[in-house]
Coordinates of C-alpha atoms in Angstrom, one line a residue:
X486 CA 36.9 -34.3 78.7
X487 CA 34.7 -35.0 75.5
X488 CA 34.5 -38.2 74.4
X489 CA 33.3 -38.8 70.5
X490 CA 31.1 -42.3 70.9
X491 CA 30.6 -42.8 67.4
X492 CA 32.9 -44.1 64.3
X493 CA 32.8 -43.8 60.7
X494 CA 34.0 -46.4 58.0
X495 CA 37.3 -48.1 57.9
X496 CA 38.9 -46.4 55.3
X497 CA 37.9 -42.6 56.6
X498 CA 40.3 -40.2 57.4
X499 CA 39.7 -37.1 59.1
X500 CA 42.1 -34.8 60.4
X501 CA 41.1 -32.6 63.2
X502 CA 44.3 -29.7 63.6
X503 CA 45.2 -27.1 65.6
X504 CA 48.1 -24.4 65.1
X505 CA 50.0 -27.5 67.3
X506 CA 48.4 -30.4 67.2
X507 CA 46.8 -32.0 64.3
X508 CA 44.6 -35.7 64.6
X509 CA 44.0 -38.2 62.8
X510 CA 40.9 -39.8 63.0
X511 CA 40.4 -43.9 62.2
X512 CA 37.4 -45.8 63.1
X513 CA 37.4 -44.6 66.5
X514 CA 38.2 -41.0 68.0
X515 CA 40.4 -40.5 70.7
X516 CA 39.4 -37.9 73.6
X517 CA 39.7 -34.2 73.1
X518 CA 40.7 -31.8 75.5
X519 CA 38.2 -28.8 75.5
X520 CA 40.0 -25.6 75.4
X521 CA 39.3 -22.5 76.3
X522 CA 40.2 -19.1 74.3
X523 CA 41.9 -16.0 76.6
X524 CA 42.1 -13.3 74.0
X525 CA 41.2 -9.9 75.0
X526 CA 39.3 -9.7 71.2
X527 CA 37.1 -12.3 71.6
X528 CA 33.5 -11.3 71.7
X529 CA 32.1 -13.9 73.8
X530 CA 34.8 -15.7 76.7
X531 CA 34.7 -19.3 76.2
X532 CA 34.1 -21.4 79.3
X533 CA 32.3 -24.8 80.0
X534 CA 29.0 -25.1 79.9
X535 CA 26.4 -23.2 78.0
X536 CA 26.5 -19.5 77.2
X537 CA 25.0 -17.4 79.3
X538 CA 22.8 -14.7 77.1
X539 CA 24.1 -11.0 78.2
X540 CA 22.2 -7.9 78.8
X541 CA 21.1 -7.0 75.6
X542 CA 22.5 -3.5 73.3
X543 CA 20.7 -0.6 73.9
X544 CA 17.8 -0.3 71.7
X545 CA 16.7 -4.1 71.5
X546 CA 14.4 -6.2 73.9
X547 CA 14.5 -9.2 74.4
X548 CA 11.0 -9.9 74.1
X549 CA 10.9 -8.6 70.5
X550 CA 14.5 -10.9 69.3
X551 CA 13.9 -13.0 66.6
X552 CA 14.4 -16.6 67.1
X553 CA 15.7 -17.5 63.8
X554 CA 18.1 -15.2 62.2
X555 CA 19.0 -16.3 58.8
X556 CA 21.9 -14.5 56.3
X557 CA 23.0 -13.9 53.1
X558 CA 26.8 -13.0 53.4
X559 CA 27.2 -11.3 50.1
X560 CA 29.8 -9.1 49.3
X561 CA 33.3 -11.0 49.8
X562 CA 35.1 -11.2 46.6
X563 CA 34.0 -7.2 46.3
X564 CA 35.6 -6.0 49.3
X565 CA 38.8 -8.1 48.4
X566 CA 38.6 -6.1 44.8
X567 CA 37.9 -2.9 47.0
X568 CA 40.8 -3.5 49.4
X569 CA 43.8 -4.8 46.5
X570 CA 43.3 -8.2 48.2
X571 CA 43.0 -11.7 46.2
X572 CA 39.5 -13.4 46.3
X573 CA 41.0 -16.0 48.7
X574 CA 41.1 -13.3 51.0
X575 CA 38.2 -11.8 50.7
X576 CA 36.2 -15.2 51.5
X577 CA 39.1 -15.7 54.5
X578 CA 37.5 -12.0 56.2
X579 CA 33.7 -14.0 55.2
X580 CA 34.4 -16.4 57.5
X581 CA 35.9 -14.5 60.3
X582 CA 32.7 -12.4 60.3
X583 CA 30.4 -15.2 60.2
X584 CA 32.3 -16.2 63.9
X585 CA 32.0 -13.4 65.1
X586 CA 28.3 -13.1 64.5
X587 CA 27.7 -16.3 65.7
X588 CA 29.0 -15.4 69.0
X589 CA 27.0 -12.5 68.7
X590 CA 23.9 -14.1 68.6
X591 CA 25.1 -16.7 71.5
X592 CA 25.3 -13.3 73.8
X593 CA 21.8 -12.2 72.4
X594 CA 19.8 -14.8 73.0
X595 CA 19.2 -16.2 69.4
X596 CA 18.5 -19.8 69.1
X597 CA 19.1 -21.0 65.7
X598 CA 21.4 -18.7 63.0
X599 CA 21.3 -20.2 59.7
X600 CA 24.1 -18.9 57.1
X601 CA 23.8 -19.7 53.2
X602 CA 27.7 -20.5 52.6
X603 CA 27.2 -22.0 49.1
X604 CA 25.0 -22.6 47.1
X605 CA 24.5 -25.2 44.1
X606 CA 24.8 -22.3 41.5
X607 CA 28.3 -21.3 43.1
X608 CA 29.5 -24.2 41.4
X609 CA 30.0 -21.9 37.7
X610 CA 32.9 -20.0 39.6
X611 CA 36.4 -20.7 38.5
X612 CA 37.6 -24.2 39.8
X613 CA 40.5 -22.5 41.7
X614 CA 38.0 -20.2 43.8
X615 CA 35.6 -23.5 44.1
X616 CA 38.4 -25.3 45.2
X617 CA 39.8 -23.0 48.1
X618 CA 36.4 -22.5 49.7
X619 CA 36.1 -26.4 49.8
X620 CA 39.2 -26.2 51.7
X621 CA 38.1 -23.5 53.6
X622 CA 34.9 -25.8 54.9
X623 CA 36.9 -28.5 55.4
X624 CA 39.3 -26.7 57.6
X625 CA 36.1 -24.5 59.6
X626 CA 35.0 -28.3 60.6
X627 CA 38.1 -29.6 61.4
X628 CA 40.2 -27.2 63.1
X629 CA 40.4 -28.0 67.1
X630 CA 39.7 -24.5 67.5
X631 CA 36.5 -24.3 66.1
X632 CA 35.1 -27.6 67.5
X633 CA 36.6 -26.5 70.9
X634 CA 34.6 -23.1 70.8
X635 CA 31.5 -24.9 69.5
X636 CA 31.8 -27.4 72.7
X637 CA 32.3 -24.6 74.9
X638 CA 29.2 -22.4 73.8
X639 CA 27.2 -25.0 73.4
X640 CA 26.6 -24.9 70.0
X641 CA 24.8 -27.1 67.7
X642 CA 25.9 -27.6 64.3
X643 CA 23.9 -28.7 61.0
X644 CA 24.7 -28.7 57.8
X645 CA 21.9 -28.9 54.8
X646 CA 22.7 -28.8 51.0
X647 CA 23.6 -31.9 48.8
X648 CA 25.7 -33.5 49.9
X649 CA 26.1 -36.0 47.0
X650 CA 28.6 -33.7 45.4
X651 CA 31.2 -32.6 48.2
X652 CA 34.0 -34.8 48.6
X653 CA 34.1 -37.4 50.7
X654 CA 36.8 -35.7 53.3
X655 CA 34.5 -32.8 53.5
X656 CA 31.3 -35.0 53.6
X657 CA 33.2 -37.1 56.5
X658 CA 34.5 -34.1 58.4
X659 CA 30.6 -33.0 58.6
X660 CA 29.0 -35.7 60.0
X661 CA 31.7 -35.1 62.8
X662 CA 30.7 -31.6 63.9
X663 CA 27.4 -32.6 63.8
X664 CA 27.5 -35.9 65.8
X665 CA 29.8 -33.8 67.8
X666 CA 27.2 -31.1 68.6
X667 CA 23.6 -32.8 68.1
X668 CA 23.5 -32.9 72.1
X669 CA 24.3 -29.1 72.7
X670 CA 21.2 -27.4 73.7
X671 CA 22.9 -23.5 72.7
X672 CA 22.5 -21.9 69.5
X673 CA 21.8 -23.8 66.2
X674 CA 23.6 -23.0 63.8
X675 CA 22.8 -24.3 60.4
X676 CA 25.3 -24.0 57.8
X677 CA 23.9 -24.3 54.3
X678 CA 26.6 -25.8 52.1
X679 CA 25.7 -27.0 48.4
X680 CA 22.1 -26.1 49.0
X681 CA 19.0 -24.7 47.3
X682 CA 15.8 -23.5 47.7
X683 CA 14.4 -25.4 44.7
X684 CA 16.1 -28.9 45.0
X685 CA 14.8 -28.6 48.6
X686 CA 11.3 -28.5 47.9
X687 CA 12.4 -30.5 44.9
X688 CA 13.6 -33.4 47.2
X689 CA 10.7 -33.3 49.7
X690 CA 8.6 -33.8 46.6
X691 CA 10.5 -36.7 45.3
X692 CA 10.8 -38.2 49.1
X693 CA 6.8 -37.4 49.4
X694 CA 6.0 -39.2 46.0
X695 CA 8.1 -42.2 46.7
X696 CA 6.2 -42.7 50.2
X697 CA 3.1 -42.4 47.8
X698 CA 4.5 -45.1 45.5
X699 CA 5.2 -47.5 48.3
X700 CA 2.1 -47.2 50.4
X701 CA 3.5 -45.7 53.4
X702 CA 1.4 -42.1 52.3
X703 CA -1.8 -41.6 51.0
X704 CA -1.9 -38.1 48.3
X705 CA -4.7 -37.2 50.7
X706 CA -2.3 -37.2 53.6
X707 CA -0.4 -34.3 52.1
X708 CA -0.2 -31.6 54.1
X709 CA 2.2 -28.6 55.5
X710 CA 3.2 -30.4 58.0
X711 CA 4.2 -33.7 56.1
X712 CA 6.1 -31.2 53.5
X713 CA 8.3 -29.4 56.4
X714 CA 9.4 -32.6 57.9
X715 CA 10.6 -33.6 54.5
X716 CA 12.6 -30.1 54.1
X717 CA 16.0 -30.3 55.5
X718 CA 15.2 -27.3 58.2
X719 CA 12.7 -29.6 59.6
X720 CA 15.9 -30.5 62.5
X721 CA 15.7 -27.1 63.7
X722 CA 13.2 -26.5 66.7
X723 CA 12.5 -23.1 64.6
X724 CA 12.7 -23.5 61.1
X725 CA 11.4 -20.7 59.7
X726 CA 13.5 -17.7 60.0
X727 CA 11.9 -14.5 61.5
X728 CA 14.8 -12.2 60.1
X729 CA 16.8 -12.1 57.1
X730 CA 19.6 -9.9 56.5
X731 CA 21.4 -10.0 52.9
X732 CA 24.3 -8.2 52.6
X733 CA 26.1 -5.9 49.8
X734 CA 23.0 -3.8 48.9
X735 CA 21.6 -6.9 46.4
X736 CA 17.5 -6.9 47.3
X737 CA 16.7 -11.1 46.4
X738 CA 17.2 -14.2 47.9
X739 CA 18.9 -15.9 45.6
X740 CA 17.0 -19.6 45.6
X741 CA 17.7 -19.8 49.6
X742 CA 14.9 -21.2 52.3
X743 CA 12.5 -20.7 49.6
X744 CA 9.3 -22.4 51.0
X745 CA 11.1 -21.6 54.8
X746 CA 10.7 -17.6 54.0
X747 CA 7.4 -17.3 53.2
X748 CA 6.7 -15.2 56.3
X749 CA 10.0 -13.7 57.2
X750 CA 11.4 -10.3 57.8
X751 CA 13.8 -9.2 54.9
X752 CA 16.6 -6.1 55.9
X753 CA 19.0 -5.3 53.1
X754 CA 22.5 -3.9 53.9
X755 CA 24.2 -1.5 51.9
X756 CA 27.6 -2.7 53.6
X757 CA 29.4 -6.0 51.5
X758 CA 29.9 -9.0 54.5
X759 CA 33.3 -8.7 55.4
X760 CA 32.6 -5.0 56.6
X761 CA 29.4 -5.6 58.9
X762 CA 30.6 -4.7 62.5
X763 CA 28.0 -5.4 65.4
X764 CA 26.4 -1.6 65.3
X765 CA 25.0 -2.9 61.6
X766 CA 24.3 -5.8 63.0
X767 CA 22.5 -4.7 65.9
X768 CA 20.7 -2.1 63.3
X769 CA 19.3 -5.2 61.9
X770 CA 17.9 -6.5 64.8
X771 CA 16.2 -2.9 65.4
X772 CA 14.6 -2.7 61.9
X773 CA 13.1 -6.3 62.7
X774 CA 11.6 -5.0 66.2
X775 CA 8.6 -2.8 65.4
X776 CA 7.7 -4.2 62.8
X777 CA 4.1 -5.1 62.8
X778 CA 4.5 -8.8 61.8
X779 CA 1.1 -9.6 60.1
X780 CA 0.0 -13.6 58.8
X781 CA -2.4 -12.7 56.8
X782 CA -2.8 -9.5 57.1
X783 CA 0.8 6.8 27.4
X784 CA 3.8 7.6 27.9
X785 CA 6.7 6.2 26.0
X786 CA 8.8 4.1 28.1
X787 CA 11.8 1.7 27.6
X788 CA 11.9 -0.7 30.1
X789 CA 14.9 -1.8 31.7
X790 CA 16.4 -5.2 29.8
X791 CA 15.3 -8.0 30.8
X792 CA 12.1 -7.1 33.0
X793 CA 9.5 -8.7 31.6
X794 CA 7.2 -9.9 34.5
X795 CA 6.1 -7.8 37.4
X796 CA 4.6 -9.1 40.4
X797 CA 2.8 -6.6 42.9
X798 CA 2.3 -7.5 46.8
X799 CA -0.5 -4.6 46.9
X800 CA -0.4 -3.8 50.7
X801 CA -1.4 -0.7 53.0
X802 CA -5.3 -0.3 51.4
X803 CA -6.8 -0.3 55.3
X804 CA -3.7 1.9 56.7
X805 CA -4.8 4.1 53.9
X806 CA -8.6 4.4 54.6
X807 CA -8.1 4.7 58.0
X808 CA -5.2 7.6 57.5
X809 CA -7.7 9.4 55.9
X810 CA -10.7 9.0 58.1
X811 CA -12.5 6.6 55.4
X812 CA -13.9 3.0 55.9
X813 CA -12.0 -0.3 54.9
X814 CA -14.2 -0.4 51.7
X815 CA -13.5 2.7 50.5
X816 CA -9.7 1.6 51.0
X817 CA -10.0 -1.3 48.9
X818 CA -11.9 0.5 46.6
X819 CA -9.4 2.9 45.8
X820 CA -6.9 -0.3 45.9
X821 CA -9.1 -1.7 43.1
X822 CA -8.8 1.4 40.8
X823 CA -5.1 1.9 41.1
X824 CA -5.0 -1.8 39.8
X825 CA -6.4 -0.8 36.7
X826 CA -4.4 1.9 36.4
X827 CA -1.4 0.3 37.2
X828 CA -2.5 -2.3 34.5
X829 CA -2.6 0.3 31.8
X830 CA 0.8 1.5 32.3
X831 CA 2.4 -1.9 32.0
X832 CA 0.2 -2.2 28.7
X833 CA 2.0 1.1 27.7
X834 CA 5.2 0.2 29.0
X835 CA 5.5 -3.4 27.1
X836 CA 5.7 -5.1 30.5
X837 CA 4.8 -8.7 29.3
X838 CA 3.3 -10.4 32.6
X839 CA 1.8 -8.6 35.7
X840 CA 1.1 -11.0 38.9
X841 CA -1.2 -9.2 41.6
X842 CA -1.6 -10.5 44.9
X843 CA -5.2 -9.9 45.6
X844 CA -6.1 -12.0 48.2
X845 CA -4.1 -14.5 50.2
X846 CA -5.2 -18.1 52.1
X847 CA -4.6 -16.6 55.1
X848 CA -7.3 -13.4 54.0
X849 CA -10.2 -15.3 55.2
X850 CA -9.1 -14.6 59.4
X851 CA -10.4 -11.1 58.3
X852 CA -14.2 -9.8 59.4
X853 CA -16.9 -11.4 57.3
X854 CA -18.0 -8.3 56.8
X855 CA -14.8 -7.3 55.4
X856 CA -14.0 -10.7 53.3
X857 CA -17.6 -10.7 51.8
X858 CA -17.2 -6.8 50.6
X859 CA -13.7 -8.4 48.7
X860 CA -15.7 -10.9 46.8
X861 CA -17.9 -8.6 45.7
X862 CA -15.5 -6.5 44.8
X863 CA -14.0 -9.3 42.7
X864 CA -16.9 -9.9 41.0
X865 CA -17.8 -6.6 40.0
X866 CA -14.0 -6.1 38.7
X867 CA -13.9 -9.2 36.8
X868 CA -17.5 -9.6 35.6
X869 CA -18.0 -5.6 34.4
X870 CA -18.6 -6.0 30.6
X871 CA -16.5 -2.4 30.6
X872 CA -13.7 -3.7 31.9
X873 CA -14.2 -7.1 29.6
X874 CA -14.4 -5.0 26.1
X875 CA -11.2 -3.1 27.6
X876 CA -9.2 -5.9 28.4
X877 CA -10.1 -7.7 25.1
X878 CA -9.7 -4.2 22.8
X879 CA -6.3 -3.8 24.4
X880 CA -5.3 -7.4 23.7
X881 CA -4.9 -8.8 27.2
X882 CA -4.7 -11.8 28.7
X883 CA -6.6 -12.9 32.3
X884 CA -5.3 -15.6 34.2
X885 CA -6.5 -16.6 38.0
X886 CA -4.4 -18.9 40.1
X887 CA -5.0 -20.0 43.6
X888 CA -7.7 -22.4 45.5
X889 CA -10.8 -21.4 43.5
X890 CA -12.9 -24.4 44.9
X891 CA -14.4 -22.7 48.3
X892 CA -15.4 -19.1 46.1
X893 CA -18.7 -18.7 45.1
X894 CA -20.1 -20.4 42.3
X895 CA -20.9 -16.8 40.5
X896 CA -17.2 -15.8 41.3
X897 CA -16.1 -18.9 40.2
X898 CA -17.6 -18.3 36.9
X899 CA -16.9 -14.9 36.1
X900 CA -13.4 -16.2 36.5
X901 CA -13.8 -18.7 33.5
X902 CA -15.5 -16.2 31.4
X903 CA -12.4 -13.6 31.9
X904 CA -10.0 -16.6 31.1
X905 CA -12.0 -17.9 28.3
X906 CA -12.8 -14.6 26.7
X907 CA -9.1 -13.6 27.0
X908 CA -7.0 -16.7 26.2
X909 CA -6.0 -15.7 22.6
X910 CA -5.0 -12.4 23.4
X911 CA -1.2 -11.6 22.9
X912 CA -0.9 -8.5 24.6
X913 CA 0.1 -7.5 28.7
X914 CA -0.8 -11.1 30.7
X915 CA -2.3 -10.3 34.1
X916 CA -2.4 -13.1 36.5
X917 CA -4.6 -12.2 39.4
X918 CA -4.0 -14.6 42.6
X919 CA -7.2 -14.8 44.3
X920 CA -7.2 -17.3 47.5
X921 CA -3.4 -17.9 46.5
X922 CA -0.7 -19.3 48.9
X923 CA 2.8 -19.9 47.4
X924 CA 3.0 -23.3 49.9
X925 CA 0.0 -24.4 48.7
X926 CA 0.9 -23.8 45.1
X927 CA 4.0 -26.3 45.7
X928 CA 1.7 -28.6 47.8
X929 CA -0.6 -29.1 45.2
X930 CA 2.3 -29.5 42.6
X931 CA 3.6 -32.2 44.9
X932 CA 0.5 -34.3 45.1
X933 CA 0.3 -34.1 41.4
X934 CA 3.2 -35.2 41.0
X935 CA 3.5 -37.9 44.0
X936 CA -0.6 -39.0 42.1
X937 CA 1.3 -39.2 38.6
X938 CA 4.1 -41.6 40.2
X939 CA 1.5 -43.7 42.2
X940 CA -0.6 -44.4 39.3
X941 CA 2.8 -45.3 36.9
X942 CA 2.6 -42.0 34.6
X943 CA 6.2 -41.2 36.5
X944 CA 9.1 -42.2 37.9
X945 CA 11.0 -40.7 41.2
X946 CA 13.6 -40.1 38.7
X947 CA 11.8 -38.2 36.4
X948 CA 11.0 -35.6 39.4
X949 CA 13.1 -32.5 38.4
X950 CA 12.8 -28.9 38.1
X951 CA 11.4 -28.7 34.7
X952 CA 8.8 -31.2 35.6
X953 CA 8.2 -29.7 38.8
X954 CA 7.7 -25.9 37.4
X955 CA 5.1 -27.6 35.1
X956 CA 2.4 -28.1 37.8
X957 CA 3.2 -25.0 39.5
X958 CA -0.3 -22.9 38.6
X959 CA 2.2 -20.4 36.9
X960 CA 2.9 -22.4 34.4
X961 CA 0.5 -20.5 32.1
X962 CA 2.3 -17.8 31.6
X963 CA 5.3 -17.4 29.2
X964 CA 7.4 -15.8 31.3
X965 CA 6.7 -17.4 34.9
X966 CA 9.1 -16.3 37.2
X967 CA 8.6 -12.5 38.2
X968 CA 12.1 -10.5 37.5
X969 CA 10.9 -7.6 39.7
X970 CA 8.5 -7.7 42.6
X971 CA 7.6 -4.2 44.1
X972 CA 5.7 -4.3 47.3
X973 CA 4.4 -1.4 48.7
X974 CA 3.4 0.2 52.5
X975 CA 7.4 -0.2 53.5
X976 CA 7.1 -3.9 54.4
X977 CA 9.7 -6.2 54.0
X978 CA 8.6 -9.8 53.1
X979 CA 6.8 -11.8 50.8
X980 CA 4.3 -13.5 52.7
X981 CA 3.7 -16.6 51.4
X982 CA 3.7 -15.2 47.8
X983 CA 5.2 -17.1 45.0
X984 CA 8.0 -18.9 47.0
X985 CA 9.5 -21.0 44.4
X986 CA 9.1 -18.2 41.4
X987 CA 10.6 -15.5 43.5
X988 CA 13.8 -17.3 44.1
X989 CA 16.1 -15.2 41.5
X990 CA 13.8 -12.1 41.5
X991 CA 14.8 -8.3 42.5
X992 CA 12.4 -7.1 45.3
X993 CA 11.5 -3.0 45.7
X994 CA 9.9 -2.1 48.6
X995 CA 8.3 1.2 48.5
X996 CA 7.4 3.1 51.3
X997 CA 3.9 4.3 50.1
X998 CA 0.9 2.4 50.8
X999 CA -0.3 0.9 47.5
X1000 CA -3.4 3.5 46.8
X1001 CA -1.0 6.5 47.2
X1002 CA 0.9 4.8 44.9
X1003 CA 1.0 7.3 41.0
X1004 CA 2.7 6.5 37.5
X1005 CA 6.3 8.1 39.0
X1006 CA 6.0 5.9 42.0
X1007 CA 5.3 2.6 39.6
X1008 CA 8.2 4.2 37.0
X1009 CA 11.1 4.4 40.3
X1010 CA 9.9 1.0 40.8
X1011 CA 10.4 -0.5 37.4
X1012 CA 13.6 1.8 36.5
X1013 CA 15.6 0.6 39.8
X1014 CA 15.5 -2.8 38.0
X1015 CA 17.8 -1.1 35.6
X1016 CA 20.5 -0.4 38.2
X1017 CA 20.3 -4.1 39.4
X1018 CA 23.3 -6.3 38.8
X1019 CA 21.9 -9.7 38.6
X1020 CA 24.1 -12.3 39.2
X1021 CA 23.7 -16.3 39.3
X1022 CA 25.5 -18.2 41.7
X1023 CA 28.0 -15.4 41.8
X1024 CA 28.2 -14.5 37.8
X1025 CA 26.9 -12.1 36.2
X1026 CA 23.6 -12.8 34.2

């Protein structure tokens, strides 16, 4: 028997049904028989007690599962279109996948599953489509069934999002499943409902800065650690997905687990939700496996409307040098002069802003050796009075973002001269992030901000995205937020690049490591974009 030891107020009124039985729930909860499910479809067979992780599909070890599988289930209301079915319906096959891959990853041995559901732009829908996946929620954590099933896997249930803006039924019926499950030990599944990858880091900000305001933090005490436990993954025992599989052949994440997938795996499906069987999903899984998971680690063109900034993660230089029997050097050397050419086709091409990744926080684990030849690198790039009078003939503009205060002093000024001599210029605007980190980027903006509140310059309430994006180091360009980011070598992340800019932005991954990379390579990269239908919270932008 489970007994629910908890109540909600008075006037609540939550109905937990069944196909027979429906309850009403006032004040105090009555028992609940667990049940248990005999139907020759079900994927995993219910019983009490934990599940019990089966032998794994061929192809996958278990040593190599991720933890943390996060997804995107994209695709519903175009397979209903595809299929002559109404958009209800298409959101009714949604969530019948979404159990069954939750069972699937109760069999494989995957601790925490985290599924973006809705999201604060899914809001501009019509009120009739709004309306019936409220119902739908409502109904997926209040039906017996469900709760049953959860109780009898062992499954833990969260929810993060706002919650400010659900209904109050629905906001009730929540903190049921999840004082329900918080003691199941199973899989965590964490349902994101109403949520954001922006008003995330947006509320740990404003929850940081009001701490500040009060005493209880000093700015100095911000840290990564004190940001993820004011994130709302910061229940889950792994927060951070290692794998992210987005559905219906769309390549962005859509403002989801912005600062959370800094280091995770990305796999794009081709197939829309509703149509992922466990073969795809299992191809997932296998994609994730070898990866080598690294931290650290004139021509007349018309661009594709509305690309106007490109941001490159350059990656492969050392694979390269290495393919060819050359030193690491010689690999970032050639990585160095494919920049500049790379930089004189977006001139030519009337790209307006290109962000290059140059070199990473997490670039300093590297060999001395190795780290020192960058720098100098660096410094002959940027301090070359040829490649000044270029960049000033051709009218563009040098930015540097990133931690510049542990480079060198010459480094350090070479980068001032470049922005200083530059500044005016109207042309291509290349933003080079050297010692860069998109975390730190929003940890600094957060201990602006939390050092403007404690010292009476703001409010908490004046803490929104507008304000935040203003002490992002980004801010200096006109057109921030990168509407294309190509990364090359064939991985499949972002690592730790631009976390909160990225969050609407089409990713193309291209399978050549970056000094391989020629002008046809960079045009298939930039006329994909084309082909792109970018949508916002569901409509069509």
């Amino acid at each position: 028997m489970l007994s629910l030891g908890f109540s909600l107020p008075l006037n609540s009124n939550i109905a937990l049904t069944s196909r027979s039985n429906r309850y009403n729930f006032r004040t105090k909860f009555p028992k609940v028989l667990a049940a248990t499910s005999n139907s020759d479809n079900a994927a995993v067979k219910l019983g009490r007690g934990p599940a019990v992780a089966r032998a794994l599909p061929d192809g996958l070890k278990r040593e190599l599962m991720p933890k943390h599988l996060a997804v995107i289930m994209d695709g519903h209301r175009r397979w209903a279109r595809q299929n002559g079915l109404s958009v209800d319906h298409g959101h009714r096959a949604g969530e019948e996948k979404i159990k069954f891959l939750t069972r699937l990853c109760c069999q494989w041995g995957i601790k925490v599953l985290t599924v973006f559901a809705f999201s604060t732009e899914n809001w501009v829908r019509p009120k009739q489509e709004v309306d019936f996946l409220m119902d739908m929620f409502l109904n997926l954590a209040t039906l017996k069934e469900n709760l049953d099933e959860w109780t009898s896997l062992d499954i833990r249930v969260s929810f993060i999002g706002d919650k400010s803006t659900i209904s109050k039924s629905l906001r009730e019926a929540v903190t049921v499943v999840e004082e329900m499950t918080k003691s199941n030990s199973g899989l965590h599944v964490i349902i994101a409902l109403n949520y954001s990858g922006r008003q995330d880091i947006l509320q740990a900000t404003k929850s940081i800065a009001s701490k500040v305001n009060t005493g209880h933090l000093a700015v100095t005490d911000i840290n990564k650690n004190i940001f993820e436990q004011e994130l709302e993954t910061h229940r889950a025992e792994f927060p951070e997905p290692d794998l992210l599989i987005r559905t219906s052949g769309e390549q962005r994440i859509s403002n989801f687990m912005l600062w959370q997938l800094a280091y995770t795996e990305l796999y794009f499906a081709k197939k829309l939700f509703p149509d992922m069987e466990q073969e795809d999903f299992i191809d997932a899984l296998k994609s994730f496996q070898p990866r080598e998971r690294r931290y650290a680690g004139d021509q007349l063109v018309t661009l594709p409307e509305g690309l106007k900034h490109v941001a490159v993660i350059m990656d492969g230089h050392r694979r390269w040098a290495k393919n060819k029997g050359l030193t690491v050097k010689q690999g970032h050397r050639a990585g160095g002069e494919k920049i500049q050419v790379l930089t004189r086709l977006c001139s030519q091409w009337g790209v307006k802003v290109l962000t290059i990744f140059a070199f990473s926080t997490e670039n300093w684990v590297r060999l001395k050796e190795e780290v020192d030849f960058l720098m100098k690198l660096f410094l002959e790039l940027i301090g070359s009075q040829e490649n000044l009078d270029e960049w000033t003939r051709d009218g563009r503009r040098v930015s540097f973002i990133g931690d510049k205060s542990i480079l060198s002093k010459s480094l350090q000024k070479a980068l001032t001269v470049m922005e200083e001599r530059t500044k005016c210029n109207s042309g291509l605007h290349v933003i080079m992030a050297i010692n860069y980190s998109g975390r730190h980027d929003i940890l600094q903006a957060t201990k602006s901000i939390a050092s403007k509140v404690k010292n009476g310059h703001l409010t908490v309430k004046d803490i929104d995205q507008s304000l935040f994006e203003q002490e992002l180091e980004t801010h200096c360009a006109e057109f921030p937020e990168p509407d294309l980011l190509i990364r090359t070598s064939g991985e499949k992340r972002v690592s730790n690049f631009m976390l909160w800019q990225l969050a609407y932005t089409e990713f193309y991954f291209a399978n050549k490591l970056f000094p391989d990379m020629e002008e046809a390579d960079f045009m298939e990269a930039l006329m994909s974009f084309k082909s792109r239908q970018r949508r916002y919270g569901g409509q069509n932008i």
